[in-house]
Short mmCIF file of C-alpha atoms in Angstrom, two decimals:
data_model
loop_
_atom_site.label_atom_id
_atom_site.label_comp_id
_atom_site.label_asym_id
_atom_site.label_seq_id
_atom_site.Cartn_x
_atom_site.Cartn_y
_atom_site.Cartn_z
CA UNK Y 1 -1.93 15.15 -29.09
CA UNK Y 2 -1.94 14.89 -25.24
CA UNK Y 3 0.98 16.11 -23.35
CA UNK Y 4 2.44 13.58 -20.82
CA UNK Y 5 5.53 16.19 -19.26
CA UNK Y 6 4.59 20.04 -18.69
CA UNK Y 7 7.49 21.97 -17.50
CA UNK Y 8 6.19 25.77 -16.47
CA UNK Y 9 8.70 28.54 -15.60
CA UNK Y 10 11.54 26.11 -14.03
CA UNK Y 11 14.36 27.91 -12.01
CA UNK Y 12 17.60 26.17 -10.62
CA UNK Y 13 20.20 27.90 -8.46
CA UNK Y 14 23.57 26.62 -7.22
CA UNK Y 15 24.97 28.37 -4.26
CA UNK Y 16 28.48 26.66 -4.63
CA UNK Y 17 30.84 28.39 -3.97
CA UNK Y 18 28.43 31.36 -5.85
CA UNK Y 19 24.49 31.70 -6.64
CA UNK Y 20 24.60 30.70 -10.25
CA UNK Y 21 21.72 31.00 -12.02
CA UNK Y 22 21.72 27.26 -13.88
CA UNK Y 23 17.87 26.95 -14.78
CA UNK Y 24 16.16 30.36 -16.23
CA UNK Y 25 12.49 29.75 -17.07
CA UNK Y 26 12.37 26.84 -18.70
CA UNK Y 27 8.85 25.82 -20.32
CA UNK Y 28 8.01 23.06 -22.72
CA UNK Y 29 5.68 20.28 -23.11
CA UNK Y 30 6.43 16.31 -24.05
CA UNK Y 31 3.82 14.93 -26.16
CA UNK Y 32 2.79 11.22 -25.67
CA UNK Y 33 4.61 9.18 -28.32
CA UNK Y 34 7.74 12.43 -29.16
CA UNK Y 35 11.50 11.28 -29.35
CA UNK Y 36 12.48 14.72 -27.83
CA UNK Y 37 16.46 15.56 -27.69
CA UNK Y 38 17.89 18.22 -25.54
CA UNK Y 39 21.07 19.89 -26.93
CA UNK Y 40 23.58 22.91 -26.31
CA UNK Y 41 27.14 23.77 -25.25
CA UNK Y 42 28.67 21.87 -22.30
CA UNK Y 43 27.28 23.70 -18.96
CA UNK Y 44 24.22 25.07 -20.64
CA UNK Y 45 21.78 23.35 -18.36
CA UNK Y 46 20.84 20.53 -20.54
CA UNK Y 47 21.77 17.63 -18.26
CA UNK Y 48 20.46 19.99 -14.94
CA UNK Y 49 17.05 20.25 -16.41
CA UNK Y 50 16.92 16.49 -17.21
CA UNK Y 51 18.16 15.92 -13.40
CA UNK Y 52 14.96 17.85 -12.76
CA UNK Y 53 12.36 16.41 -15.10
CA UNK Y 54 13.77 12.54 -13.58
CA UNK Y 55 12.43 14.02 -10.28
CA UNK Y 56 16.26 13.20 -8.70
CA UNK Y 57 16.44 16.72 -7.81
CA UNK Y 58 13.81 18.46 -6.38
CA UNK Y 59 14.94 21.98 -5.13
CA UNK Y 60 14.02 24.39 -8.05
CA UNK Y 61 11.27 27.18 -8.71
CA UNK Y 62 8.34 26.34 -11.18
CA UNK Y 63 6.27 23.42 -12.02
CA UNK Y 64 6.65 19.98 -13.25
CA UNK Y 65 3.69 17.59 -14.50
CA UNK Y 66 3.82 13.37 -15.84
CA UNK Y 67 1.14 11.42 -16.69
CA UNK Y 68 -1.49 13.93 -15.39
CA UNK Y 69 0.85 13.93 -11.96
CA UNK Y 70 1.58 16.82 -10.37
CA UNK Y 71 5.16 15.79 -9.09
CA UNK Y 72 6.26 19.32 -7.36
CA UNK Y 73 6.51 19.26 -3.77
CA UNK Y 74 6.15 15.59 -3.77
CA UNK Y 75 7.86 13.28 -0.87
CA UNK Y 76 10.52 11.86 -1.51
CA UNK Y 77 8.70 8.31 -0.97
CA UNK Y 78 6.01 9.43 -3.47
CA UNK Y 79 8.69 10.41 -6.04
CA UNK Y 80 11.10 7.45 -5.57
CA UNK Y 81 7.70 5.05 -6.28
CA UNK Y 82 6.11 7.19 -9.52
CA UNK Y 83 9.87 7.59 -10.93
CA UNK Y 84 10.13 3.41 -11.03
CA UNK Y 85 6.57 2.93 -12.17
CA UNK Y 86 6.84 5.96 -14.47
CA UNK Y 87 10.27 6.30 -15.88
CA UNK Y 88 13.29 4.56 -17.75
CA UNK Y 89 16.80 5.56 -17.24
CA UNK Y 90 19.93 5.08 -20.28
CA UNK Y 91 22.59 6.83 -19.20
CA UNK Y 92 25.95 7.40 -21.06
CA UNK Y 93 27.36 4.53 -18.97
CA UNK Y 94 24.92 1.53 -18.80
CA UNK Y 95 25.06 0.96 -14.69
CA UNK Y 96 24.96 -3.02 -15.29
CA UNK Y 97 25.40 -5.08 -12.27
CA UNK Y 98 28.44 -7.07 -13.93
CA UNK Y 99 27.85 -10.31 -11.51
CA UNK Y 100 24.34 -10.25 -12.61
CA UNK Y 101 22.93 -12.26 -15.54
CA UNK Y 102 21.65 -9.93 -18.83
CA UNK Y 103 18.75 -11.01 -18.35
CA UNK Y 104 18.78 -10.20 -13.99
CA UNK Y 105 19.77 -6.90 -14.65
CA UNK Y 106 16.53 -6.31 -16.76
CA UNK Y 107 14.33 -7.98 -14.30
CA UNK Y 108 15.80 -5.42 -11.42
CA UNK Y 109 13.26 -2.44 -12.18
CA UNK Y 110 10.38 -4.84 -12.19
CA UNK Y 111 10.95 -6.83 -9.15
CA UNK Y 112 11.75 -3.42 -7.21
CA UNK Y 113 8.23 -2.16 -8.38
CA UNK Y 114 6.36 -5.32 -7.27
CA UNK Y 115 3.50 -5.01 -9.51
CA UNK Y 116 4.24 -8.40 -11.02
CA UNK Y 117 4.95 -11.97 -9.58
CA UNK Y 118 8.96 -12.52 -10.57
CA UNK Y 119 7.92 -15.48 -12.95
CA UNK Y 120 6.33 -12.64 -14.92
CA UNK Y 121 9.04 -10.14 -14.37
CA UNK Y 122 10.91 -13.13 -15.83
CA UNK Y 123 8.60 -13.03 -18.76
CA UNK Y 124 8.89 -9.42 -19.45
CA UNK Y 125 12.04 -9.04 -19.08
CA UNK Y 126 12.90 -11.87 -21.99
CA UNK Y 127 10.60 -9.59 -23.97
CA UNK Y 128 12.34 -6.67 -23.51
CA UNK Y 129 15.48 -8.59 -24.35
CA UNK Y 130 13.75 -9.80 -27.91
CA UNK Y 131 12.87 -6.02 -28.60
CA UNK Y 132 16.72 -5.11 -28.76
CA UNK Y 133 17.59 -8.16 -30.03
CA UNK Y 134 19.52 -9.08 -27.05
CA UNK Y 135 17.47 -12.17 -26.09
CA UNK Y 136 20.17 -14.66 -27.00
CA UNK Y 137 22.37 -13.48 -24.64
CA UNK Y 138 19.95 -13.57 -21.40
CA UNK Y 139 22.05 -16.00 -19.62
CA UNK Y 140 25.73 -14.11 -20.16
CA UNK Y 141 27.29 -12.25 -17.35
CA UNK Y 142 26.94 -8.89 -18.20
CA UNK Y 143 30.60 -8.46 -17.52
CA UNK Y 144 30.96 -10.39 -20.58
CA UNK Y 145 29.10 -8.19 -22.69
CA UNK Y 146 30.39 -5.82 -25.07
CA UNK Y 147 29.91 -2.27 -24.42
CA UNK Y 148 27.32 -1.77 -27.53
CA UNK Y 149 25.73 -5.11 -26.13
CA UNK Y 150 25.77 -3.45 -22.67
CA UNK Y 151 23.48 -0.04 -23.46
CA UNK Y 152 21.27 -1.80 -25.47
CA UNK Y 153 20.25 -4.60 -22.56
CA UNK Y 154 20.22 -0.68 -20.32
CA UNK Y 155 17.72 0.26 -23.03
CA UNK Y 156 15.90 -3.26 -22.00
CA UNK Y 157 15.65 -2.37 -18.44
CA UNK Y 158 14.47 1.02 -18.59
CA UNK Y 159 11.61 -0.59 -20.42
CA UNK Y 160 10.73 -3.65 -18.11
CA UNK Y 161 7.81 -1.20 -16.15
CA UNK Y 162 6.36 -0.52 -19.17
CA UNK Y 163 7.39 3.80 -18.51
CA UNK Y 164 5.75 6.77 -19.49
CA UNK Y 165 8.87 8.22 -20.72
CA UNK Y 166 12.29 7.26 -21.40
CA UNK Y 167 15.30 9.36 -20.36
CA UNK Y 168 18.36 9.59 -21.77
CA UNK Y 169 21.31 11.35 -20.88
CA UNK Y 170 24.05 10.87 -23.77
CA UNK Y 171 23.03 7.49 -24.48
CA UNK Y 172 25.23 7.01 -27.23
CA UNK Y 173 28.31 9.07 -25.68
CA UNK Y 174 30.01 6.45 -25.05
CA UNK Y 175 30.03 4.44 -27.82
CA UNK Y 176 31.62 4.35 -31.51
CA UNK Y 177 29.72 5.08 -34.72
CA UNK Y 178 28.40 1.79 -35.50
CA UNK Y 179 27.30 0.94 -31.57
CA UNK Y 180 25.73 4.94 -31.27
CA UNK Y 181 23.27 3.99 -34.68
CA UNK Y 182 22.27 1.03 -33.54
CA UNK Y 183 21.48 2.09 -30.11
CA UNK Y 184 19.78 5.01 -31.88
CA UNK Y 185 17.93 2.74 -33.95
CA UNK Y 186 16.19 1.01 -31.42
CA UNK Y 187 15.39 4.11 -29.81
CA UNK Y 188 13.56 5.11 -33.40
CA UNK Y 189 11.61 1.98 -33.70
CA UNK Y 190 10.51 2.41 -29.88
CA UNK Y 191 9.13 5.96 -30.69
CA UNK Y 192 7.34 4.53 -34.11
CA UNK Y 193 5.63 1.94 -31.53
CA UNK Y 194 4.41 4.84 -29.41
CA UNK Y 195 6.83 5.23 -26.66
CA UNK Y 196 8.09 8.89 -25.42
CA UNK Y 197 11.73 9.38 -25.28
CA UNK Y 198 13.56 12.51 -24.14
CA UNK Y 199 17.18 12.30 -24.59
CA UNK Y 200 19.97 15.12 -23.72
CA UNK Y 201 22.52 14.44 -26.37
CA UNK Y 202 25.91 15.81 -27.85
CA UNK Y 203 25.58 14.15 -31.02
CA UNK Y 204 23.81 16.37 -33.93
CA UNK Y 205 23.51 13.27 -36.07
CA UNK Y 206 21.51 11.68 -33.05
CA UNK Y 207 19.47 15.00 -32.50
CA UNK Y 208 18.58 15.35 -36.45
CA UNK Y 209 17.05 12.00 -36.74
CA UNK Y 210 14.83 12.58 -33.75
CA UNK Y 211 11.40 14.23 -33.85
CA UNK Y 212 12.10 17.49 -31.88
CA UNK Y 213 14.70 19.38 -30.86
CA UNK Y 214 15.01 21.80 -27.79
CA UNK Y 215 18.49 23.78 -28.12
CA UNK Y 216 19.72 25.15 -24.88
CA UNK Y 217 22.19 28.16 -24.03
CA UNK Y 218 23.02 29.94 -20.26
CA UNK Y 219 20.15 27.94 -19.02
CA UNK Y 220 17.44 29.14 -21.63
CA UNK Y 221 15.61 27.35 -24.38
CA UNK Y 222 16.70 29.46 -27.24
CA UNK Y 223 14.98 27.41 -30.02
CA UNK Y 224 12.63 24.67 -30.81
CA UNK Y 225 12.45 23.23 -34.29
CA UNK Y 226 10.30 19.87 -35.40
CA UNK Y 227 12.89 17.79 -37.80
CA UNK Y 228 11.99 16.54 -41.22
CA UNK Y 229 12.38 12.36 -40.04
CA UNK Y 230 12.96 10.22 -42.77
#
C-alpha cells in the first residue's frame, strides 16, 4: 500500500481567551484507496485536525505530507492551488450556489483550476453527476433541490478535479436516515473504485461501515481499529 497523507507529531494551540492545548501529537497515515472516519466526543479535536489536514489552517507544530507533497510551511498561493487540484470538500451543509444550475455548481472546482477547456469541465462535470445518479437533474436550480439531492451533487463537485482525497466533515449530519445511507453509499462505491476518503463523523453506523477508524479524545488518537466491511 502507498500512503498518500502522513501526519507526524501535529500540535495545535488556541490562545483564546487561554492556551488550550487542541492538537497533542497526532500521527497517522492515509493509504491510497482507505475510506478513513475520524470520531470522538464533541471538542475532541476531530474537526481541528481535519481543518489542518485540508491545509485551511496552517499554524500548528509537526508535519503534514499529500501526494508525495510536503505541504508544511507552504504559501498560502501554493496551498490554495494543490488544495483545488488535490482535494474534495462535503461538508455537513452542501455550500450550493442556489442561483446556480446542478450541474454549474459541479463545474465551479474545475473551471477555478483551469486545467481543462469549460466544454470539458462541462463534460466532467455531467459525469460526475451520472456517478451519484444526479445527472437528470443537471439543469434544476439547486435551490430546487432537495436537501438529500443537494449533498449528493456536493459529493459531485468535490470530485470534478479528479482529488487525491476526499474530505468530509459530517457529511451525513444533516440529513435523515434514508438521505445519510444513501449519501454513505456512494461514498462506499467511490472507495471500492479506488478513491481515498477521510471523513470526521458523529454517526457510528457511518464509521462501522467504513474501512478504518481513528477515535479521538482531549486531542489524542486513543485507538485505531480496521472494521470487518461487509
Amino acid at each position: 500500500m502507498n500512503s498518500v497523507l502522513s501526519a507526524q507529531s501535529l500540535n495545535k494551540y488556541f490562545y483564546d481567551p487561554d492556551r488550550f492545548h487542541v492538537l497533542r501529537d497526532v500521527t497517522f497515515d492515509v493509504q491510497a484507496g482507505e475510506f478513513l472516519s475520524i470520531v470522538g466526543k464533541s471538542g475532541c479535536g476531530k474537526s481541528t485536525l481535519l481543518y489542518l489536514l485540508s491545509t485551511m489552517d496552517t499554524d500548528y507544530e509537526g508535519q503534514i505530507t499529500m501526494a508525495g507533497t510536503k505541504l508544511t510551511g507552504r504559501s498560502q498561493d501554493f496551498l490554495s492551488h494543490f488544495r483545488n487540484e488535490h482535494l474534495g470538500f462535503v461538508f455537513q451543509f452542501h455550500f450550493l450556489l442556489p442561483e446556480f444550475s446542478t450541474l454549474q455548481n459541479v463545474m465551479l472546482p474545475g473551471l477555478k483550476l483551469g486545467k481543462y477547456p469549460s466544454k470539458e469541465v462541462e463534460e466532467r462535470a455531467m459525469e460526475k453527476l451520472r456517478l451519484i445518479g444526479m445527472a437528470d437533474f443537471a439543469r434544476k436550480p439547486a435551490s430546487k433541490l432537495s436537501g438529500g439531492q443537494q449533498q449528493r451533487v456536493a459529493i459531485a463537485r468535490a470530485l470534478i478535479n479528479d482529488p487525491t482525497i476526499i474530505m468530509g466533515d459530517e457529511p451525513t449530519g444533516n440529513l435523515d436516515r434514508a438521505n445519510s445511507e444513501n449519501v454513505f453509499a456512494i461514498f462506499r462505491e467511490l472507495a471500492a473504485k479506488g478513491q481515498t476518503i477521510i471523513t470526521v463523523t458523529h454517526d457510528p453506523d457511518f464509521a462501522a461501515g467504513t474501512d478504518r477508524t481513528i477515535e479521538m479524545s482531549d486531542g489524542q488518537i486513543i485507538a485505531s481499529h480496521e472494521n470487518k466491511v461487509q
